[in-house]
PDB file of C-alpha atoms in Angstrom:
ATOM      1  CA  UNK Q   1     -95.618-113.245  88.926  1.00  0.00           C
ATOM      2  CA  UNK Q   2     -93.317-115.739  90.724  1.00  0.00           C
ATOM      3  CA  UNK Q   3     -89.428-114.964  90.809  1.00  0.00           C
ATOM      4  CA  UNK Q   4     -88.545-117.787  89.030  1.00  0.00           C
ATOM      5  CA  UNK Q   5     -87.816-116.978  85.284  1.00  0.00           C
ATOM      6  CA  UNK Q   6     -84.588-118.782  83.824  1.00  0.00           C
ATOM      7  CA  UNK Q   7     -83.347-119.569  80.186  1.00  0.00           C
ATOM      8  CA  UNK Q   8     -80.317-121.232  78.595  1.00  0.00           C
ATOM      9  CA  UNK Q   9     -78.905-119.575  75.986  1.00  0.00           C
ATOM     10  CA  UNK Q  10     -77.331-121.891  73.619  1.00  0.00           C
ATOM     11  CA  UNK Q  11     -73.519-121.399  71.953  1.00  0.00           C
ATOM     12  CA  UNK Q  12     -73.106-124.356  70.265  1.00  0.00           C
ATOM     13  CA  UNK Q  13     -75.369-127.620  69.893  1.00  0.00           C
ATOM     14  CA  UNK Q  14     -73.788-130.531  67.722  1.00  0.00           C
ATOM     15  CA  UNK Q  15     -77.429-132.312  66.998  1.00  0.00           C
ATOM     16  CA  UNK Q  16     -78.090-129.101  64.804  1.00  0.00           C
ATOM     17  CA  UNK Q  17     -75.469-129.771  62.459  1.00  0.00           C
ATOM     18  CA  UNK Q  18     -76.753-130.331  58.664  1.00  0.00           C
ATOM     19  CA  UNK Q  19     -72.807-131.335  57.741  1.00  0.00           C
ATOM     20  CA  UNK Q  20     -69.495-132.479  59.028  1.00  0.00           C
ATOM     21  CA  UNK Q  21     -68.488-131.439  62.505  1.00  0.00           C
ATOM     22  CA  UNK Q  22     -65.191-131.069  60.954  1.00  0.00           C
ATOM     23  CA  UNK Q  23     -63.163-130.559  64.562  1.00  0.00           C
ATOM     24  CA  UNK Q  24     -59.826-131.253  65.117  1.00  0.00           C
ATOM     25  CA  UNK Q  25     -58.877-134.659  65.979  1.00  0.00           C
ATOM     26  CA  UNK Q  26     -55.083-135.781  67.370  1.00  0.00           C
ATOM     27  CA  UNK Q  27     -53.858-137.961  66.837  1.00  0.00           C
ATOM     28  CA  UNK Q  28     -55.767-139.009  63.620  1.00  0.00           C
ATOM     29  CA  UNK Q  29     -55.191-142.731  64.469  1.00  0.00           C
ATOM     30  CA  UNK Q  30     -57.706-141.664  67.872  1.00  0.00           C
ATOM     31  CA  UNK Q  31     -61.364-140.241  66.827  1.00  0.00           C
ATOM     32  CA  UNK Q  32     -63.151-140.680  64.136  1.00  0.00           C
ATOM     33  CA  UNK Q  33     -66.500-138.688  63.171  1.00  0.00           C
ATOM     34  CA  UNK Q  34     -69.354-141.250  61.680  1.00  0.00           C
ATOM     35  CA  UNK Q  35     -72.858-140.895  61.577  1.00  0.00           C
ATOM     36  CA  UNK Q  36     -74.953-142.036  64.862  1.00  0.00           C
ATOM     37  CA  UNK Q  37     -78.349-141.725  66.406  1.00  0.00           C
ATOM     38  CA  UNK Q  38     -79.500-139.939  69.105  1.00  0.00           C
ATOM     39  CA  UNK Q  39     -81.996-141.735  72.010  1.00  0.00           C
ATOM     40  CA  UNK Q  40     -84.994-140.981  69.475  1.00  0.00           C
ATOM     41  CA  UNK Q  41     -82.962-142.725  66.679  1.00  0.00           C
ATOM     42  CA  UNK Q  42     -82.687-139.671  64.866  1.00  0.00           C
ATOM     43  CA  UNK Q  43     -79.559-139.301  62.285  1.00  0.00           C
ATOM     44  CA  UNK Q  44     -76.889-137.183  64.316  1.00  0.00           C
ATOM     45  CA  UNK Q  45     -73.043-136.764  63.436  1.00  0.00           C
ATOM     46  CA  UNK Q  46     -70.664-138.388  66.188  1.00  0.00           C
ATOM     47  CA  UNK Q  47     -67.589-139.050  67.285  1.00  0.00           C
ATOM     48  CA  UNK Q  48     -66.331-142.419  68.068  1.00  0.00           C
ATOM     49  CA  UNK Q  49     -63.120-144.101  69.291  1.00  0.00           C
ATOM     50  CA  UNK Q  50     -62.175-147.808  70.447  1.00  0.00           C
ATOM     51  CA  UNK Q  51     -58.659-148.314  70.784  1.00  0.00           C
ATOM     52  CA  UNK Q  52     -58.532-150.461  73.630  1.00  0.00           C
ATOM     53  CA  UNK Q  53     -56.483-153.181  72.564  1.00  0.00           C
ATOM     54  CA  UNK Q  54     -53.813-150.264  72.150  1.00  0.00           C
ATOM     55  CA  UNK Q  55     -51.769-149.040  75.099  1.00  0.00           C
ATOM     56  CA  UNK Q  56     -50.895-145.535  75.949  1.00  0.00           C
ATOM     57  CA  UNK Q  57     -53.949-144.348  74.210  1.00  0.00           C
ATOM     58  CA  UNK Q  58     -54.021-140.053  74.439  1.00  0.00           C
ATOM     59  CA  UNK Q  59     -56.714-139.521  71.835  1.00  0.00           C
ATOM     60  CA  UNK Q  60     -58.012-135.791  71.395  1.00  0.00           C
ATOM     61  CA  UNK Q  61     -61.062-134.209  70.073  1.00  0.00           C
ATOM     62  CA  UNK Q  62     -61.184-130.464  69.983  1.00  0.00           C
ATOM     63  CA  UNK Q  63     -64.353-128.486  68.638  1.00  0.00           C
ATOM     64  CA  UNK Q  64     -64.064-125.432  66.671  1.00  0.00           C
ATOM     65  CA  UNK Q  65     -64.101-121.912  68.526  1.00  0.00           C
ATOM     66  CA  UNK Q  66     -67.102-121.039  70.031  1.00  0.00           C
ATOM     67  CA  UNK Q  67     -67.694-117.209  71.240  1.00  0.00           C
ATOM     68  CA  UNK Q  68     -69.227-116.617  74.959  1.00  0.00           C
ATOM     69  CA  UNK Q  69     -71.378-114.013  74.291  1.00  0.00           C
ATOM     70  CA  UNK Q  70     -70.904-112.553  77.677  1.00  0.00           C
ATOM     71  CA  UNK Q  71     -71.340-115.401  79.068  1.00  0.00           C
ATOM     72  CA  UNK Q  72     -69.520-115.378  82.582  1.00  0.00           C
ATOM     73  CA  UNK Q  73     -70.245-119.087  83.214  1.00  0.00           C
ATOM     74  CA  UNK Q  74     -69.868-121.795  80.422  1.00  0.00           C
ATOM     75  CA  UNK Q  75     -72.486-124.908  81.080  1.00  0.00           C
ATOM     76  CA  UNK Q  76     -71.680-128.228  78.764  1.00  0.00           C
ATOM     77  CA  UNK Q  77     -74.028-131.078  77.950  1.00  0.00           C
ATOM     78  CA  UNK Q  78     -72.881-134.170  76.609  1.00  0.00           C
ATOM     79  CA  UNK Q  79     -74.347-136.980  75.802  1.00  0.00           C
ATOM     80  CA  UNK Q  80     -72.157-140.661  75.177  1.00  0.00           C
ATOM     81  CA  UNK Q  81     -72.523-143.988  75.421  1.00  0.00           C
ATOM     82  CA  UNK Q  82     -69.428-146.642  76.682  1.00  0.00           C
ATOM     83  CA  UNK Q  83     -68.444-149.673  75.984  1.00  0.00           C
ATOM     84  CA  UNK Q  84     -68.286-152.175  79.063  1.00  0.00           C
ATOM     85  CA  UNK Q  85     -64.386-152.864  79.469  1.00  0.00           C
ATOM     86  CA  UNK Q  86     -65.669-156.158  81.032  1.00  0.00           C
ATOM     87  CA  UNK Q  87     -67.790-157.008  77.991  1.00  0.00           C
ATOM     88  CA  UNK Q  88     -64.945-156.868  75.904  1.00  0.00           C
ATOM     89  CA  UNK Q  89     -63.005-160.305  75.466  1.00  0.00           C
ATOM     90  CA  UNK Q  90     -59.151-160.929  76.397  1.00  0.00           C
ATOM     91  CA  UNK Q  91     -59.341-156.904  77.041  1.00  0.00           C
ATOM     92  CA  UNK Q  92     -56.215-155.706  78.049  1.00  0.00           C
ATOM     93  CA  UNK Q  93     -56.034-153.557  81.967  1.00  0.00           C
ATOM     94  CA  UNK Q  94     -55.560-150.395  80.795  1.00  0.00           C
ATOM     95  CA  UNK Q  95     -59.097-150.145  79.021  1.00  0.00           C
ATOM     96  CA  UNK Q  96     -61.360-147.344  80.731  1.00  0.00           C
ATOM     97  CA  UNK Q  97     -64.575-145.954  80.992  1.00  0.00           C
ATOM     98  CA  UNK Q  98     -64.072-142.161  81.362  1.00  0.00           C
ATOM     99  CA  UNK Q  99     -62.884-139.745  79.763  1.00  0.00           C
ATOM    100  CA  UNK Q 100     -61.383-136.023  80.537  1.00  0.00           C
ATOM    101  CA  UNK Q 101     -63.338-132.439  79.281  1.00  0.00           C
ATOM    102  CA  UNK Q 102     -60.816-129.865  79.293  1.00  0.00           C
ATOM    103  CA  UNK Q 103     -61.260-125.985  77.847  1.00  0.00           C
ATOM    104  CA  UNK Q 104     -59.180-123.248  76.593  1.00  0.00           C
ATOM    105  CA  UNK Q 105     -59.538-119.548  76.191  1.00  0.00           C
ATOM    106  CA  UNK Q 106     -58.463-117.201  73.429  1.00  0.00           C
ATOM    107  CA  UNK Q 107     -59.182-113.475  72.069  1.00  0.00           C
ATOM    108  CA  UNK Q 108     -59.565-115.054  68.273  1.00  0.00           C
ATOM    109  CA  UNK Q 109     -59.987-118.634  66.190  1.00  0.00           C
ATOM    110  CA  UNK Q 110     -56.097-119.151  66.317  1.00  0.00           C
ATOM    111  CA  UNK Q 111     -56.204-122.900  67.032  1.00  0.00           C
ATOM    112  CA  UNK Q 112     -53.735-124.972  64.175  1.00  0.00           C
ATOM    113  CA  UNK Q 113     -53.389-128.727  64.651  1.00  0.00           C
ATOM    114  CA  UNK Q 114     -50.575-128.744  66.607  1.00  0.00           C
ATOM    115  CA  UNK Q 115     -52.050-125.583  68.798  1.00  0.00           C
ATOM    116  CA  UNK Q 116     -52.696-125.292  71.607  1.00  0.00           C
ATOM    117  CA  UNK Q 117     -50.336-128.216  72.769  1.00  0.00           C
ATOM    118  CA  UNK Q 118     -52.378-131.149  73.422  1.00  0.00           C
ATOM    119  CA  UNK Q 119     -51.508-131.594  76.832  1.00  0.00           C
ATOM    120  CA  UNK Q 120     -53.453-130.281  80.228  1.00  0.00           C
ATOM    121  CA  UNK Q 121     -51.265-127.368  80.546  1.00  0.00           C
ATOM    122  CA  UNK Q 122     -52.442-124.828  78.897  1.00  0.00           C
ATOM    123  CA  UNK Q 123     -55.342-126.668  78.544  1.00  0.00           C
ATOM    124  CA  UNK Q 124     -57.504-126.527  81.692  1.00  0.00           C
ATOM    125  CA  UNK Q 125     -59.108-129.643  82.991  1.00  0.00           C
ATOM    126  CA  UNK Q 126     -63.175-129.355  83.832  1.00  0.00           C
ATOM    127  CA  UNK Q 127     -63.421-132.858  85.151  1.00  0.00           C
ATOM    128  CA  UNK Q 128     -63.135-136.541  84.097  1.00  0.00           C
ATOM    129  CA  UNK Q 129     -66.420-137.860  83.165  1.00  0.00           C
ATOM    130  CA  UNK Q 130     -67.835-141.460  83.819  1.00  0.00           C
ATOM    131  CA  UNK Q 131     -70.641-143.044  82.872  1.00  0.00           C
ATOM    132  CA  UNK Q 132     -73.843-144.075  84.884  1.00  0.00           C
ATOM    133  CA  UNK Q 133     -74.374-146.808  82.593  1.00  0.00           C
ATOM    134  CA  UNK Q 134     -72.277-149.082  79.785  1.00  0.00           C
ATOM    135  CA  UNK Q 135     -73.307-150.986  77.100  1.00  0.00           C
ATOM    136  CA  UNK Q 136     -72.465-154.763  76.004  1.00  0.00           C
ATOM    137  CA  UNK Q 137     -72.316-156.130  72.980  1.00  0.00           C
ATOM    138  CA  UNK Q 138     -75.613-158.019  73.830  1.00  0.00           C
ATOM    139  CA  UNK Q 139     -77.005-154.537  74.035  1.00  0.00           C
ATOM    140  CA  UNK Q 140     -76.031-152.803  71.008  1.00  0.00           C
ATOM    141  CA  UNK Q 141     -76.988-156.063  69.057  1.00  0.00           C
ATOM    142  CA  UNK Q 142     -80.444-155.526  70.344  1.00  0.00           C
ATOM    143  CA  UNK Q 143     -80.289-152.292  69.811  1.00  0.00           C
ATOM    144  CA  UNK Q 144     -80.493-151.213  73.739  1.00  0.00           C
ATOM    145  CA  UNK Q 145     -78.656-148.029  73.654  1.00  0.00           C
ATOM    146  CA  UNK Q 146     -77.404-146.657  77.188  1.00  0.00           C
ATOM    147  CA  UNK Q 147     -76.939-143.106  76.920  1.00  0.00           C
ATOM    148  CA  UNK Q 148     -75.690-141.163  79.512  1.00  0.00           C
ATOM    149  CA  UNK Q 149     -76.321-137.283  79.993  1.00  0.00           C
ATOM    150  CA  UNK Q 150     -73.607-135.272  81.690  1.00  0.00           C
ATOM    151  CA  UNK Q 151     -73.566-131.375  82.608  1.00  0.00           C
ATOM    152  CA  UNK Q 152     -70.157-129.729  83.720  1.00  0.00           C
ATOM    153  CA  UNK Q 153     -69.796-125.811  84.372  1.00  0.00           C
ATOM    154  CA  UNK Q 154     -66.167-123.356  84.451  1.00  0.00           C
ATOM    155  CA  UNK Q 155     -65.579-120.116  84.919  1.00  0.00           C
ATOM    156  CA  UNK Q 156     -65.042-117.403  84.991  1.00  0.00           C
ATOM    157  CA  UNK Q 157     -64.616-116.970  81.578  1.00  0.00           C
ATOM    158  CA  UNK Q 158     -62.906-113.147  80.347  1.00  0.00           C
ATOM    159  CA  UNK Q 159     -61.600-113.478  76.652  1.00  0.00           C
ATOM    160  CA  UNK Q 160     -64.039-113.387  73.247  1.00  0.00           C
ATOM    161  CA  UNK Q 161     -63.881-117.293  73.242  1.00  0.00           C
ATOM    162  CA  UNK Q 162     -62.492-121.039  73.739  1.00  0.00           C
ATOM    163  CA  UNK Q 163     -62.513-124.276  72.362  1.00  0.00           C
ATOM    164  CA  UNK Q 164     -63.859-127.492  74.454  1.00  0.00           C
ATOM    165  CA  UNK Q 165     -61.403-130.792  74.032  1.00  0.00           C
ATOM    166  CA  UNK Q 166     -62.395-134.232  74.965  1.00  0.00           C
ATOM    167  CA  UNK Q 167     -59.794-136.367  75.842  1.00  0.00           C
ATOM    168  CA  UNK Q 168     -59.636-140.433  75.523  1.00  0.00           C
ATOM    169  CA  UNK Q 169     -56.907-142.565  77.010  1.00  0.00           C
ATOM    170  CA  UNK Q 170     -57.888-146.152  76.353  1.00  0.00           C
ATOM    171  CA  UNK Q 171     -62.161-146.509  76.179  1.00  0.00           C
ATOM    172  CA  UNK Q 172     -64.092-147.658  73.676  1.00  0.00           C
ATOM    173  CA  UNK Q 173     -66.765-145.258  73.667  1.00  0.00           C
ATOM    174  CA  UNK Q 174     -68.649-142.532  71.276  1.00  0.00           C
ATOM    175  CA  UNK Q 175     -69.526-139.076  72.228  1.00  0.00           C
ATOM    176  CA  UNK Q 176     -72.942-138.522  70.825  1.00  0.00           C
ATOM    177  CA  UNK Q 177     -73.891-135.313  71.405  1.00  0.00           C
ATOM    178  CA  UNK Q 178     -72.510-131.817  72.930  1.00  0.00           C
ATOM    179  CA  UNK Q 179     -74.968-128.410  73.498  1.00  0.00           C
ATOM    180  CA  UNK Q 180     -72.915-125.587  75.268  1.00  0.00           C
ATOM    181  CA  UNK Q 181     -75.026-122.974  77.073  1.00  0.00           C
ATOM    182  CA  UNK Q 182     -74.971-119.942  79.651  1.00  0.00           C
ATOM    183  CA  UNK Q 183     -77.645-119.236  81.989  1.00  0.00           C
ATOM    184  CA  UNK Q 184     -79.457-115.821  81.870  1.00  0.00           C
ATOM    185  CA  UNK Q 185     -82.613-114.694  84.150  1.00  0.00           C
ATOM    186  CA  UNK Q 186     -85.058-113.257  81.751  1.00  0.00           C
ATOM    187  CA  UNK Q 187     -86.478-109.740  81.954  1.00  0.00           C
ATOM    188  CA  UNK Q 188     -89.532-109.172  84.478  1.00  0.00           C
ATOM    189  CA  UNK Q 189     -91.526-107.159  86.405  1.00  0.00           C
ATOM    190  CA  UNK Q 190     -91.517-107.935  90.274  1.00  0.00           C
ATOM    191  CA  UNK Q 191     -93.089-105.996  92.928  1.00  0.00           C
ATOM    192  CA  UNK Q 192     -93.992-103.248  90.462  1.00  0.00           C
ATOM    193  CA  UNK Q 193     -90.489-102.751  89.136  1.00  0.00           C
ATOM    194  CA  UNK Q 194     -88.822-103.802  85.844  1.00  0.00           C
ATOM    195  CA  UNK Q 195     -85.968-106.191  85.562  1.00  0.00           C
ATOM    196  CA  UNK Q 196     -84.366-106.227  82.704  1.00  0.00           C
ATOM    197  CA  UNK Q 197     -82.272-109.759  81.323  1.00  0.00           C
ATOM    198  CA  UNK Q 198     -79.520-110.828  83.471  1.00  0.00           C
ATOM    199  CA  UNK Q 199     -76.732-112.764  82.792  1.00  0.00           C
ATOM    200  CA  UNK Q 200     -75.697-115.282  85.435  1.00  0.00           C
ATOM    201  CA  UNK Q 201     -72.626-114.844  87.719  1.00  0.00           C
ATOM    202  CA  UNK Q 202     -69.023-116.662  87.017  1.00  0.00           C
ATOM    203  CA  UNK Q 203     -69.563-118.998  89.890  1.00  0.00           C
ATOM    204  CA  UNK Q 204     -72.645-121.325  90.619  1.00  0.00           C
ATOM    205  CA  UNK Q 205     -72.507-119.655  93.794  1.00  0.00           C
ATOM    206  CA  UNK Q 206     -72.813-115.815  92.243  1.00  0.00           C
ATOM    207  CA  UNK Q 207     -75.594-113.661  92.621  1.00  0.00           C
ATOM    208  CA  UNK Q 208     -75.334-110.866  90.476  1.00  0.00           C
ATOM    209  CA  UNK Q 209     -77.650-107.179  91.722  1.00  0.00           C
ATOM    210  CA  UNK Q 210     -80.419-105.675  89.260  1.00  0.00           C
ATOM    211  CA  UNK Q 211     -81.432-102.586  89.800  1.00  0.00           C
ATOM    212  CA  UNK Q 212     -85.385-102.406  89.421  1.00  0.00           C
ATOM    213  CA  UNK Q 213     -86.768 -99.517  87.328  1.00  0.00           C
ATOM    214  CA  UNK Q 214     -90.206 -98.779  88.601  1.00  0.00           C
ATOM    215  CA  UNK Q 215     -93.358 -99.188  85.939  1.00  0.00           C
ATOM    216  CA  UNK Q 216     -95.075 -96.084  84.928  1.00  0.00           C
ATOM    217  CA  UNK Q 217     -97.586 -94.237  87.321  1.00  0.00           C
ATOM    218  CA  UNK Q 218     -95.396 -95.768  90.352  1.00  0.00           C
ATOM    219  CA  UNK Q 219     -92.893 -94.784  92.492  1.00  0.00           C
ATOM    220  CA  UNK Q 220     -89.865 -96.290  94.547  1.00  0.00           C
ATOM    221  CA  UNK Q 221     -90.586 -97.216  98.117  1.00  0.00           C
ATOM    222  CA  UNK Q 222     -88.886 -98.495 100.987  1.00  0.00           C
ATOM    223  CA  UNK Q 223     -84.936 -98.751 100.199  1.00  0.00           C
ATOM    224  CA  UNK Q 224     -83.341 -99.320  96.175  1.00  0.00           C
ATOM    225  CA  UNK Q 225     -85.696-102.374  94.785  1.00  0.00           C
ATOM    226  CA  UNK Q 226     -82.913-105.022  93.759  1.00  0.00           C
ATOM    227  CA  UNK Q 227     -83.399-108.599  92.513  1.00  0.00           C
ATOM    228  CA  UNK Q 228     -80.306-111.186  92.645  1.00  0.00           C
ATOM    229  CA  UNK Q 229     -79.797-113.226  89.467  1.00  0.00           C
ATOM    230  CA  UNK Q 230     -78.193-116.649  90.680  1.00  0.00           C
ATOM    231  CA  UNK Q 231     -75.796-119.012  88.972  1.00  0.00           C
ATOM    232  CA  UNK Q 232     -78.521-121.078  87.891  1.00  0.00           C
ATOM    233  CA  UNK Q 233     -80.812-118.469  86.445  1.00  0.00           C
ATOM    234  CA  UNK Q 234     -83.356-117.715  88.526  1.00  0.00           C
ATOM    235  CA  UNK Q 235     -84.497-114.940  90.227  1.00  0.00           C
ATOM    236  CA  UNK Q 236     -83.981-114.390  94.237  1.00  0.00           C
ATOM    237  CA  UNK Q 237     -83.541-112.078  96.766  1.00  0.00           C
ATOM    238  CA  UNK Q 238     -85.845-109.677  96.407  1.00  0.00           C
ATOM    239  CA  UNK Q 239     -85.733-106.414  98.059  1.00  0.00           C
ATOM    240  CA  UNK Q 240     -87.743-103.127  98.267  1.00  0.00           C
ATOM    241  CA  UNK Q 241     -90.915-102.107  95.941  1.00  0.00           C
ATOM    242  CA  UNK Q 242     -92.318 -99.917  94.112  1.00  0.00           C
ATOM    243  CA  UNK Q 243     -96.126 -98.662  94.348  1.00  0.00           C
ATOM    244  CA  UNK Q 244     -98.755 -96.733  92.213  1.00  0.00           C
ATOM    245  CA  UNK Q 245     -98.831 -93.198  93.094  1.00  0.00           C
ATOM    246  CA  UNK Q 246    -101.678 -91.405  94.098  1.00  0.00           C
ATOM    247  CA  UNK Q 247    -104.636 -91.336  92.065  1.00  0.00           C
ATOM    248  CA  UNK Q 248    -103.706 -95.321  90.666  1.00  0.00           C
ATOM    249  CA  UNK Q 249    -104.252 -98.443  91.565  1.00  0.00           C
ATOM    250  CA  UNK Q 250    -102.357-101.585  90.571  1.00  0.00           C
ATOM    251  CA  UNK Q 251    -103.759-104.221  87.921  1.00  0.00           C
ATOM    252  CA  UNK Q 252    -102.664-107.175  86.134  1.00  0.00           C
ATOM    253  CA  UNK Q 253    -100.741-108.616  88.697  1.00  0.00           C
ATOM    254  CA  UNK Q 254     -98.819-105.585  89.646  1.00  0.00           C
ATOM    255  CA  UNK Q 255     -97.517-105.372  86.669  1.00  0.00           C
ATOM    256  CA  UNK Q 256     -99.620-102.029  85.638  1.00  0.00           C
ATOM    257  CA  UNK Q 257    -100.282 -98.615  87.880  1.00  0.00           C
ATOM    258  CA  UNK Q 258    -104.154 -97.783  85.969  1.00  0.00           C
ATOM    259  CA  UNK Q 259    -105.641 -94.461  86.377  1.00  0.00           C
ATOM    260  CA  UNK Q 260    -108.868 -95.156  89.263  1.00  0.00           C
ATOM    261  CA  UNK Q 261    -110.925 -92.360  86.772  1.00  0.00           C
ATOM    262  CA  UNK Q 262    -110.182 -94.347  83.656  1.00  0.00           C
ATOM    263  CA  UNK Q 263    -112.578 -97.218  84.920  1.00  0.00           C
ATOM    264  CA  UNK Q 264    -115.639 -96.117  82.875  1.00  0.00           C
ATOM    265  CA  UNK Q 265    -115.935 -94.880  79.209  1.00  0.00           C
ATOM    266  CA  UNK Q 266    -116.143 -91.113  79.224  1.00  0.00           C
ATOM    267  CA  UNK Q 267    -114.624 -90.457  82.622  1.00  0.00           C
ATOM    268  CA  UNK Q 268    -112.408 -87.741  83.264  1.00  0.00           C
ATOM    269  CA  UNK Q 269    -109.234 -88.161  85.207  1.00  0.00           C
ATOM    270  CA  UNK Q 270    -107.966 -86.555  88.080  1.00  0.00           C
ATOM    271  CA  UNK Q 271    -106.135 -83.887  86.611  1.00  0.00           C
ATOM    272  CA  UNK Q 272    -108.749 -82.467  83.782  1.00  0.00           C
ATOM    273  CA  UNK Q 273    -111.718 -82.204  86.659  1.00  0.00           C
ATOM    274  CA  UNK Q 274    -114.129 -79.891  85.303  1.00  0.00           C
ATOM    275  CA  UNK Q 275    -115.102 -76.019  86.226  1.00  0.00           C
ATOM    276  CA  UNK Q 276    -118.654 -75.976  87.640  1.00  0.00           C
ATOM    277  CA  UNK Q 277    -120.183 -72.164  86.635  1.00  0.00           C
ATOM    278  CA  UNK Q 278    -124.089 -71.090  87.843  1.00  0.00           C
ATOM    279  CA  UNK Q 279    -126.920 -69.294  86.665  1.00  0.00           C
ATOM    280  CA  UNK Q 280    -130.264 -68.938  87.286  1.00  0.00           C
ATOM    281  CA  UNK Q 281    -133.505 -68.724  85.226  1.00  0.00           C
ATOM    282  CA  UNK Q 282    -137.068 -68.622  86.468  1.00  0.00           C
ATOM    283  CA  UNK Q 283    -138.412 -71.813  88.553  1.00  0.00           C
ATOM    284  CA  UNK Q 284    -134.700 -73.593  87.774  1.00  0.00           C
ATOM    285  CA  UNK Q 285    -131.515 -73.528  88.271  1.00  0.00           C
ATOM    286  CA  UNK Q 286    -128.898 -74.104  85.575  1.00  0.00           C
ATOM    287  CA  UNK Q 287    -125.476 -75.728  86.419  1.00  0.00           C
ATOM    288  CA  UNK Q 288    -122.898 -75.756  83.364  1.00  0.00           C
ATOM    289  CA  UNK Q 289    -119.651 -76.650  83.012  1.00  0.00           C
ATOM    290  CA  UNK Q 290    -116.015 -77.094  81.123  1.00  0.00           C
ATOM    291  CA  UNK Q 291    -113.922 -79.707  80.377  1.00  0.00           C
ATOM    292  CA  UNK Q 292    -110.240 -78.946  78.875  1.00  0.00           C
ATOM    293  CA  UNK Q 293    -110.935 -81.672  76.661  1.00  0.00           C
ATOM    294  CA  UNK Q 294    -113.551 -81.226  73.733  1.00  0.00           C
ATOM    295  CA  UNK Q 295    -116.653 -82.861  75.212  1.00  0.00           C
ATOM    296  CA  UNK Q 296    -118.676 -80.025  73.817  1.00  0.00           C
ATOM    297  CA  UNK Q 297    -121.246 -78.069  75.840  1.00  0.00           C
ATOM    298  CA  UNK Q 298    -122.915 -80.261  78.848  1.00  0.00           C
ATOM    299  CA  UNK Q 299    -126.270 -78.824  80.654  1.00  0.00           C
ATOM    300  CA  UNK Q 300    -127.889 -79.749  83.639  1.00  0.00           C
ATOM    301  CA  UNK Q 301    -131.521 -78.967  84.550  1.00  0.00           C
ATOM    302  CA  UNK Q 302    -131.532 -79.263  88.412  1.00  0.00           C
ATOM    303  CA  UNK Q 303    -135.045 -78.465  90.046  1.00  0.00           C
TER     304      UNK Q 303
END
C-alpha cells in the first residue's frame, strides 16, 4: 500500500447551495448576489460587482461563519471571472482586475453589519488575487466564459471559527464560486502498523508524527514506527515496522499477520497441537490421540 493517501475535507462549498447565500455585503451600493453558471453551465448563486466608472470603490463581501473542525490549516477555492479593464470603453484609471481575500477568527457567530470593522485591521489579509485570464464583451456575448480557479491557504487557525471577506476596490468582476477545505491524511496501514486519520499541520511546511499501532499477531520492531502527515495530506516519512510474530506470516499486502496452521481446512494451530498416546494389539500398532478442541476420537492403523 503506497504512502500516499490524502482527502479534503470540505467546510463550506457555495455551488451546494439550494437558496440565497444571504452574506453580508458593505456597502450595499458594492455586491450584489444574482444567479450565474458555473463552467458546465449549471445554475449556481453568485456574487457580482461592476462599479468601475465609480472612484474610491471599497466594496465588501463577507460569508457567514464557518467552523474549522480542527482544522489547523484553512485551504480556499474560488472560482471568478473579470472583466477586461481595457475592454471597457472611456474606462476610467482606477479600474482593476484583482481583488483582496482577507479572514477573521472568532470563538462564536458574532459578526453584525457593521462588525468586524471593514477594514484590514482586524481583518487579516490572505493575498490579493488576479486573474490568469479576462473576459471581453465579445466573449461573454458569445458566451466564452474565462473562469479562473484560485487556491489560497492561512494558518494557524486556534478559535471555533472565522468568516472569509472578499474585498473589491474598482473591478468589474463576479465571484462564482467558493469551496473551503482542510487537508487530512486518511487512516492506513503501513509497514504492518495502523495509522489512524491525521489532520494536516498549520503550515504547508508541517509534518505532524503518528504513532503506528501494530496489526494483530505482530509486533514492534526496530525503533517507535511513526508516519509524518504533511501540509498537503499525504503520507511521508516513514520510520520503523512492525512484523508477524512467530508462528505467522504476513498476507494481503502486509496488512494481515495469518496463522501458517490455518492454511488448510481442519488444521490445528500451533498452540492446540495434539497428545500422541500408544498401544499395542496383535500384528499392529495403534496410535491415538487428543485434540483440546472437539474433533471427536481419531484412530490410526499403522502396520
Amino acid at each position: 500500500m503506497g504512502l500516499t493517501r490524502l482527502v479534503v475535507a470540505t467546510l463550506m462549498d457555495s455551488t451546494t447551495a439550494t437558496a440565497e447565500l444571504g452574506w453580508t455585503v458593505h456597502p450595499v451600493s458594492g455586491w450584489e448576489e444574482v444567479s450565474g453558471y458555473d463552467e458546465n453551465m449549471n445554475t449556481i448563486r453568485t456574487y457580482q460587482v461592476c462599479n468601475v466608472f465609480e472612484s474610491s470603490q471599497n466594496n465588501w463581501l463577507r460569508t457567514k461563519y464557518i467552523r474549522r473542525r480542527g482544522a489547523h490549516r484553512i485551504h480556499v477555492e474560488m472560482k471568478f471571472s473579470v472583466r477586461d479593464c481595457s475592454s471597457i470603453p472611456n474606462v476610467p484609471g482606477s479600474c482593476k482586475e484583482t481583488f483582496n481575500l482577507y479572514y477573521y477568527e472568532s470563538e462564536f457567530d458574532g459578526a453584525t453589519k457593521s462588525f468586524p470593522s471593514w477594514m484590514e485591521n482586524p481583518w487579516a489579509k490572505v493575498d490579493t488575487i488576479a486573474a490568469d485570464e479576462s473576459f471581453s464583451q465579445v466573449d461573454l456575448g458569445g458566451r466564452v466564459m474565462k473562469i479562473n480557479t484560485e487556491i489560497r491557504s492561512f494558518g494557524p487557525v486556534s478559535k471555533n471559527g472565522f468568516y472569509l471577506a472578499f474585498q473589491d476596490y474598482g473591478g468589474c468582476m463576479s465571484l462564482i464560486a467558493v469551496r473551503v477545505f482542510y487537508r487530512k491524511c486518511l487512516r492506513v496501514i503501513q509497514n504492518g502498523a495502523i495509522f489512524q486519520e491525521t489532520l494536516s499541520g498549520a503550515e504547508s511546511t508541517s509534518l505532524v508524527a503518528a504513532r503506528g499501532t501494530c496489526i494483530p499477531n505482530a509486533e514492534e520492531v526496530d525503533v517507535p514506527i511513526k508516519l509524518y502527515c504533511n501540509g498537503d495530506g499525504e503520507w511521508l516519512v516513514p520510520i520503523g515496522r512492525c512484523m508477524c510474530k512467530s508462528g505467522y506470516e504476513s498476507v494481503e499486502n502486509g496488512t494481515v499477520c495469518r496463522g501458517e496452521s490455518k492454511r488448510g481446512m481442519g488444521s490445528t494451530s500451533a498452540g492446540t497441537l495434539p497428545s500422541f498416546l500408544g498401544c499395542k494389539e496383535e500384528g499392529a500398532e495403534m496410535l491415538s490421540w487428543s485434540v483440546r478442541r472437539t474433533l471427536g476420537d481419531r484412530r490410526q492403523r499403522v502396520s
